[in-house]
Tab-separated table of C-alpha atoms and ligand atoms in Angstrom:
chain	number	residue	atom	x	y	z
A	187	UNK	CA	-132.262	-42.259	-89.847
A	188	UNK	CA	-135.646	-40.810	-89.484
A	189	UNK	CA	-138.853	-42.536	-91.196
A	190	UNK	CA	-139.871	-39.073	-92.219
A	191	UNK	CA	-140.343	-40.419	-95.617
A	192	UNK	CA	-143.816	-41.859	-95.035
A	193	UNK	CA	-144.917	-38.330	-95.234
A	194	UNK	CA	-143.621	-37.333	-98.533
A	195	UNK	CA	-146.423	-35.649	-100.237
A	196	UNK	CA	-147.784	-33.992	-97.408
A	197	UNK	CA	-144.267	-32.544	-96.038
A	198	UNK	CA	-142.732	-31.967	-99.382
A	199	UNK	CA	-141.067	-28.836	-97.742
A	200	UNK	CA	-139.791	-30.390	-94.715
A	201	UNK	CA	-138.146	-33.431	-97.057
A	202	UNK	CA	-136.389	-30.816	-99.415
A	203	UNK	CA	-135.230	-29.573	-95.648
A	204	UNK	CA	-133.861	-31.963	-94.072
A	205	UNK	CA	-132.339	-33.494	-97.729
A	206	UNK	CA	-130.364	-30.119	-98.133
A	207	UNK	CA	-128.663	-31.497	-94.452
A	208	UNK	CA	-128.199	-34.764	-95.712
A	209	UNK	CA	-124.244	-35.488	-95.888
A	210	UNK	CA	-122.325	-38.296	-97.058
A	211	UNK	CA	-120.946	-38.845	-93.871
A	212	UNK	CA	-124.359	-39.720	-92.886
A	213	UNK	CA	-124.718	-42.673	-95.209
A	214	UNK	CA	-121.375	-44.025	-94.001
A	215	UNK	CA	-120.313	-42.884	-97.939
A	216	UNK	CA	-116.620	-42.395	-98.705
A	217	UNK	CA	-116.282	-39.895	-101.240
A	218	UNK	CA	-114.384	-42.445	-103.906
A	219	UNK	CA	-110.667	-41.118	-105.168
A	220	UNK	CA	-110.970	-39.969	-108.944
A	221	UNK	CA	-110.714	-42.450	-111.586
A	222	UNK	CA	-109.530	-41.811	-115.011
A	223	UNK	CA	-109.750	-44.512	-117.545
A	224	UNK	CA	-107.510	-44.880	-120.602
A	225	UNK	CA	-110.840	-46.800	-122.231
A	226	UNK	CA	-114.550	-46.204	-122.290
A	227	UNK	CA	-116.191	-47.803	-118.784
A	228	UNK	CA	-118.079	-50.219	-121.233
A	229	UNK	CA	-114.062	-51.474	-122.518
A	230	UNK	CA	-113.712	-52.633	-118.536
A	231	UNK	CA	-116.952	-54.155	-118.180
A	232	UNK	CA	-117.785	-52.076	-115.458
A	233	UNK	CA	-120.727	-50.289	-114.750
A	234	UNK	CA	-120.204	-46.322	-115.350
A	235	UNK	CA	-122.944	-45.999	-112.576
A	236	UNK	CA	-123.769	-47.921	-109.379
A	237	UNK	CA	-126.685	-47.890	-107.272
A	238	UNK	CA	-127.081	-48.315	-103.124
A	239	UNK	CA	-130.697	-49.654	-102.771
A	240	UNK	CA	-131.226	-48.150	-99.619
A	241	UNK	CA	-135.530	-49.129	-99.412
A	242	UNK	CA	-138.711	-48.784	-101.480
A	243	UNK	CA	-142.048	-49.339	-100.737
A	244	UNK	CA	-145.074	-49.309	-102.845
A	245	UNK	CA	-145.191	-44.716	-102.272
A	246	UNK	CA	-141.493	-44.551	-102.691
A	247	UNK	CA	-137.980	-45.574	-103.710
A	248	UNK	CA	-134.870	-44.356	-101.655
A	249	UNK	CA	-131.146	-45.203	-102.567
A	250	UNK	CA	-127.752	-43.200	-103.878
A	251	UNK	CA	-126.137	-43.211	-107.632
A	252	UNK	CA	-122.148	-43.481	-107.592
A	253	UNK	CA	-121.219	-42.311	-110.507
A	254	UNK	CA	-117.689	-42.598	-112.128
A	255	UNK	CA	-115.599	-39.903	-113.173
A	256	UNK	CA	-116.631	-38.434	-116.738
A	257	UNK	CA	-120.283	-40.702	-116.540
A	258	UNK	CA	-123.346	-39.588	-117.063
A	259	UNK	CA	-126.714	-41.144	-116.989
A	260	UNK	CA	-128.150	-40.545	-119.840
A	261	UNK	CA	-131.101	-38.292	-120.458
A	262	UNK	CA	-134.248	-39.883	-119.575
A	263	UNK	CA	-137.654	-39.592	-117.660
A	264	UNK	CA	-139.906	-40.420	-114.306
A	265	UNK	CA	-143.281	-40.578	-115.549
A	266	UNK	CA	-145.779	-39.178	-112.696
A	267	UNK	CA	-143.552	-39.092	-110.570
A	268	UNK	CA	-142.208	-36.507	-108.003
A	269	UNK	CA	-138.508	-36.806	-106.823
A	270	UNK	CA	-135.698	-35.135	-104.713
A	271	UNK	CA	-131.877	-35.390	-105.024
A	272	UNK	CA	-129.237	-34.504	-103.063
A	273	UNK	CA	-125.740	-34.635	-104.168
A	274	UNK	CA	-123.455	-36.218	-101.283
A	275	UNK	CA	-119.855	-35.550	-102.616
A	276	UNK	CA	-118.829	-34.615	-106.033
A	277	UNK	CA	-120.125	-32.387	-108.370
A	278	UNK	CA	-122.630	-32.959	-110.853
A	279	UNK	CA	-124.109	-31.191	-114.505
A	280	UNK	CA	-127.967	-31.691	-114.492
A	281	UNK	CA	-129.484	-31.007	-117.561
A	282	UNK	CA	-133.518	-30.417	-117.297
A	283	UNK	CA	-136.065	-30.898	-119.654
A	284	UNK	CA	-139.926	-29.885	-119.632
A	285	UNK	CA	-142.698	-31.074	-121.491
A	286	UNK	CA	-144.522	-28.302	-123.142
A	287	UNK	CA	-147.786	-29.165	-122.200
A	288	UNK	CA	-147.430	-28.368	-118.858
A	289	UNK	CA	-149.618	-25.691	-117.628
A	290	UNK	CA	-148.557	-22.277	-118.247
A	291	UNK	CA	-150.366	-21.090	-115.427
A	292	UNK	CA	-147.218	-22.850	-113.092
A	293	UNK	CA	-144.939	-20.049	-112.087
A	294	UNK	CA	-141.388	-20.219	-112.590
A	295	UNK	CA	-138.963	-22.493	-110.721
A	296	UNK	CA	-136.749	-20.353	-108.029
A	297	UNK	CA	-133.463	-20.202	-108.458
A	298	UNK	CA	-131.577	-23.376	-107.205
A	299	UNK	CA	-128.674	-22.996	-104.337
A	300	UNK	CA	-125.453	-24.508	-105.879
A	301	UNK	CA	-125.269	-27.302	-104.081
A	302	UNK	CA	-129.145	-27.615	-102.534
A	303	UNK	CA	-131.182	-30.406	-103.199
A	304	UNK	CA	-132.877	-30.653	-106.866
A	305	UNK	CA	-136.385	-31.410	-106.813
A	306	UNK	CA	-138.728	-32.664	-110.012
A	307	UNK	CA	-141.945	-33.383	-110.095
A	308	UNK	CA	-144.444	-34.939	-113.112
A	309	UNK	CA	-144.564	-31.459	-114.847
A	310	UNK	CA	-141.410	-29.765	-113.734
A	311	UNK	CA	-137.754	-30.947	-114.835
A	312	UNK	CA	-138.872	-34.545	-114.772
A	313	UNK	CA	-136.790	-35.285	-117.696
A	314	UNK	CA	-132.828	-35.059	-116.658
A	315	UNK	CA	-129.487	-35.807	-117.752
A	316	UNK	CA	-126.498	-36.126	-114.868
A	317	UNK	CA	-122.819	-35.818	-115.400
A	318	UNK	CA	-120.506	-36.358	-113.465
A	319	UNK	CA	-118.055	-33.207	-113.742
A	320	UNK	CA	-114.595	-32.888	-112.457
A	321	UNK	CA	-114.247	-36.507	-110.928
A	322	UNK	CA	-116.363	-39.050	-109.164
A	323	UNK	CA	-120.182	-38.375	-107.560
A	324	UNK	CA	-122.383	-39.559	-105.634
A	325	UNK	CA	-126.068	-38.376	-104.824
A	326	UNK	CA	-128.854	-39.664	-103.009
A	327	UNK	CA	-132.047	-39.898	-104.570
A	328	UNK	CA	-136.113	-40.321	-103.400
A	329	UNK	CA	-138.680	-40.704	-106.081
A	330	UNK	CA	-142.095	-40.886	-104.817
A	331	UNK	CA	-143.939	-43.110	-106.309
A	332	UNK	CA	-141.018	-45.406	-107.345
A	333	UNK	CA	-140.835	-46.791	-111.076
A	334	UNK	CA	-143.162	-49.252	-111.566
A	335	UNK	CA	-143.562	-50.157	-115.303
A	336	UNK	CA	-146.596	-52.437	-114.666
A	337	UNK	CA	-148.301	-48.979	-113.765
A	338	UNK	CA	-147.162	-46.862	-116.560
A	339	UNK	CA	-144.017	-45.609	-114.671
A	340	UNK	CA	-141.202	-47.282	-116.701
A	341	UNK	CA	-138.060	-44.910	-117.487
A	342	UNK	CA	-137.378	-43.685	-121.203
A	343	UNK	CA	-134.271	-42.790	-122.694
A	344	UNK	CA	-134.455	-39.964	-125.051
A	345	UNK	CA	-131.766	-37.633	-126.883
A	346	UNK	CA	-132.422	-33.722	-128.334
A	347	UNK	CA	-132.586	-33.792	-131.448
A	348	UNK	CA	-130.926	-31.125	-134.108
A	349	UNK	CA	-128.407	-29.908	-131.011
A	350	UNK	CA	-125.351	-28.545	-132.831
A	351	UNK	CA	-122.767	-30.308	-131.184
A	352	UNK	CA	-120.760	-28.445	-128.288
A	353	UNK	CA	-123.498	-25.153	-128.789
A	354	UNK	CA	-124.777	-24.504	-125.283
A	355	UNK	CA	-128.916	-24.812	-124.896
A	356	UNK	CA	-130.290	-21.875	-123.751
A	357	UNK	CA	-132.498	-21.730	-120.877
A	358	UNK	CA	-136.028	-21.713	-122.573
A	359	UNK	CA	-135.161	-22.894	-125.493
A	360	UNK	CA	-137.504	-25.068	-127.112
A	361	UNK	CA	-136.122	-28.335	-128.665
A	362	UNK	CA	-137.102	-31.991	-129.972
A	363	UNK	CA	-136.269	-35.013	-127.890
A	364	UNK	CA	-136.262	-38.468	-129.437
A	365	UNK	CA	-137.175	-41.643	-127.570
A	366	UNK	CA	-134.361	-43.988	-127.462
A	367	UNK	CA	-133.193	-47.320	-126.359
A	368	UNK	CA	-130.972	-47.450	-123.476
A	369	UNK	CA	-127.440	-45.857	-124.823
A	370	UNK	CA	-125.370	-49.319	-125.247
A	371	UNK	CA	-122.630	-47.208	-122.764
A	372	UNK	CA	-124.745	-46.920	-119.856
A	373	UNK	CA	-125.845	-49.309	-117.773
A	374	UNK	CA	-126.197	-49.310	-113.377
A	375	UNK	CA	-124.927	-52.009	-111.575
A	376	UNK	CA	-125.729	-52.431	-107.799
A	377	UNK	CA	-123.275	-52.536	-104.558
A	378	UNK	CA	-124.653	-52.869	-100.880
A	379	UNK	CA	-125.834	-49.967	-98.880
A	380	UNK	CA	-122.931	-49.850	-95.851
A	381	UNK	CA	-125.139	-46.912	-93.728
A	382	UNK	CA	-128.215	-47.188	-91.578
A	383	UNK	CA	-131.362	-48.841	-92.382
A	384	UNK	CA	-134.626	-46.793	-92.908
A	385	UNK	CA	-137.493	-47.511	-90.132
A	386	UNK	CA	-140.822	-48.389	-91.704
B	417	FE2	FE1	-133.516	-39.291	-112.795
């Protein structure tokens, strides 16, 4: 692999390239066979959703998120933070939320490819909800800077508030979020990175 991460901010085009290339093939990933639980993930003990550290530094974090069939990580936040993610096999549901105090003088996001890579920044769909949809995923994921709660970058779990259940949001729509705890049915456990290592 390339250390073209070192150059994140400056080459935020080039990343959002060469992440739209990025396969799972070239993680050494196999796509994981569906799984379909007759109990909740949390009945098994297992973790819904695994992560491959793959490295961080102090400018940015790099690793993949396996999640199981019908997980989700819950909705929550990267607080000044910028971020790219590329699904690798799979298919995923992400939900986006913006704060409304962003400027209104940023123009609209473009239309996103189906299966490009998503980008957020600190202003722009930097809250997010994943599901896993129609079996297991897996995507790889750079934040830049990494969390780092001793510098006001810790991740918050939030749901919408007064969502009639099963009604579609619509695109626009304004709505209440709620800080919560970390939903007692989520929770990421870790398993080794098997591809190649990241030069420095
Ligand atoms: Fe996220």
């Amino acid at each position: 692999m390339q250390p073209i991460i070192r150059s994140t901010c400056e080459n935020h085009g080039q990343l959002k390239s060469l992440m739209s290339e990025v396969c799972a093939a070239d993680l050494k990933l196999v796509p994981r066979k569906a799984d379909s639980p007759a109990l909740p993930y949390h009945h098994h003990h297992q973790p819904p959703v695994t992560y491959m550290h793959i490295c961080e530094t102090d400018h940015f974090s790099m690793g993949v998120f396996l999640l199981k069939s019908g997980s989700s990580i819950p909705l929550h936040d990267h607080p000044g933070m910028h971020g790219v993610l590329k699904v690798l096999y799979g298919k995923v549901r992400i939900r986006c939320f913006d704060r409304l105090e962003r400027p209104s003088s940023t123009p609209p996001p473009p239309p996103r490819p189906q299966s490009g890579p998503c980008v957020l920044s600190p202003d722009r769909d930097n809250l997010h909800q994943i599901d896993a949809v129609d079996g297991p995923t897996a995507f790889m994921d750079i934040l830049a800077p990494p969390y780092d709660p001793d510098n006001g970058r810790d991740c918050h779990y939030y749901t919408v508030l007064a969502e009639v259940e099963g009604q579609q949001q619509q695109p626009g729509q304004e709505v209440w979020l709620r800080e919560v705890s970390q939903p007692a049915d989520f929770w990421c456990g870790a398993e080794p990175y098997p591809g190649p290592q990241v030069c420095l």
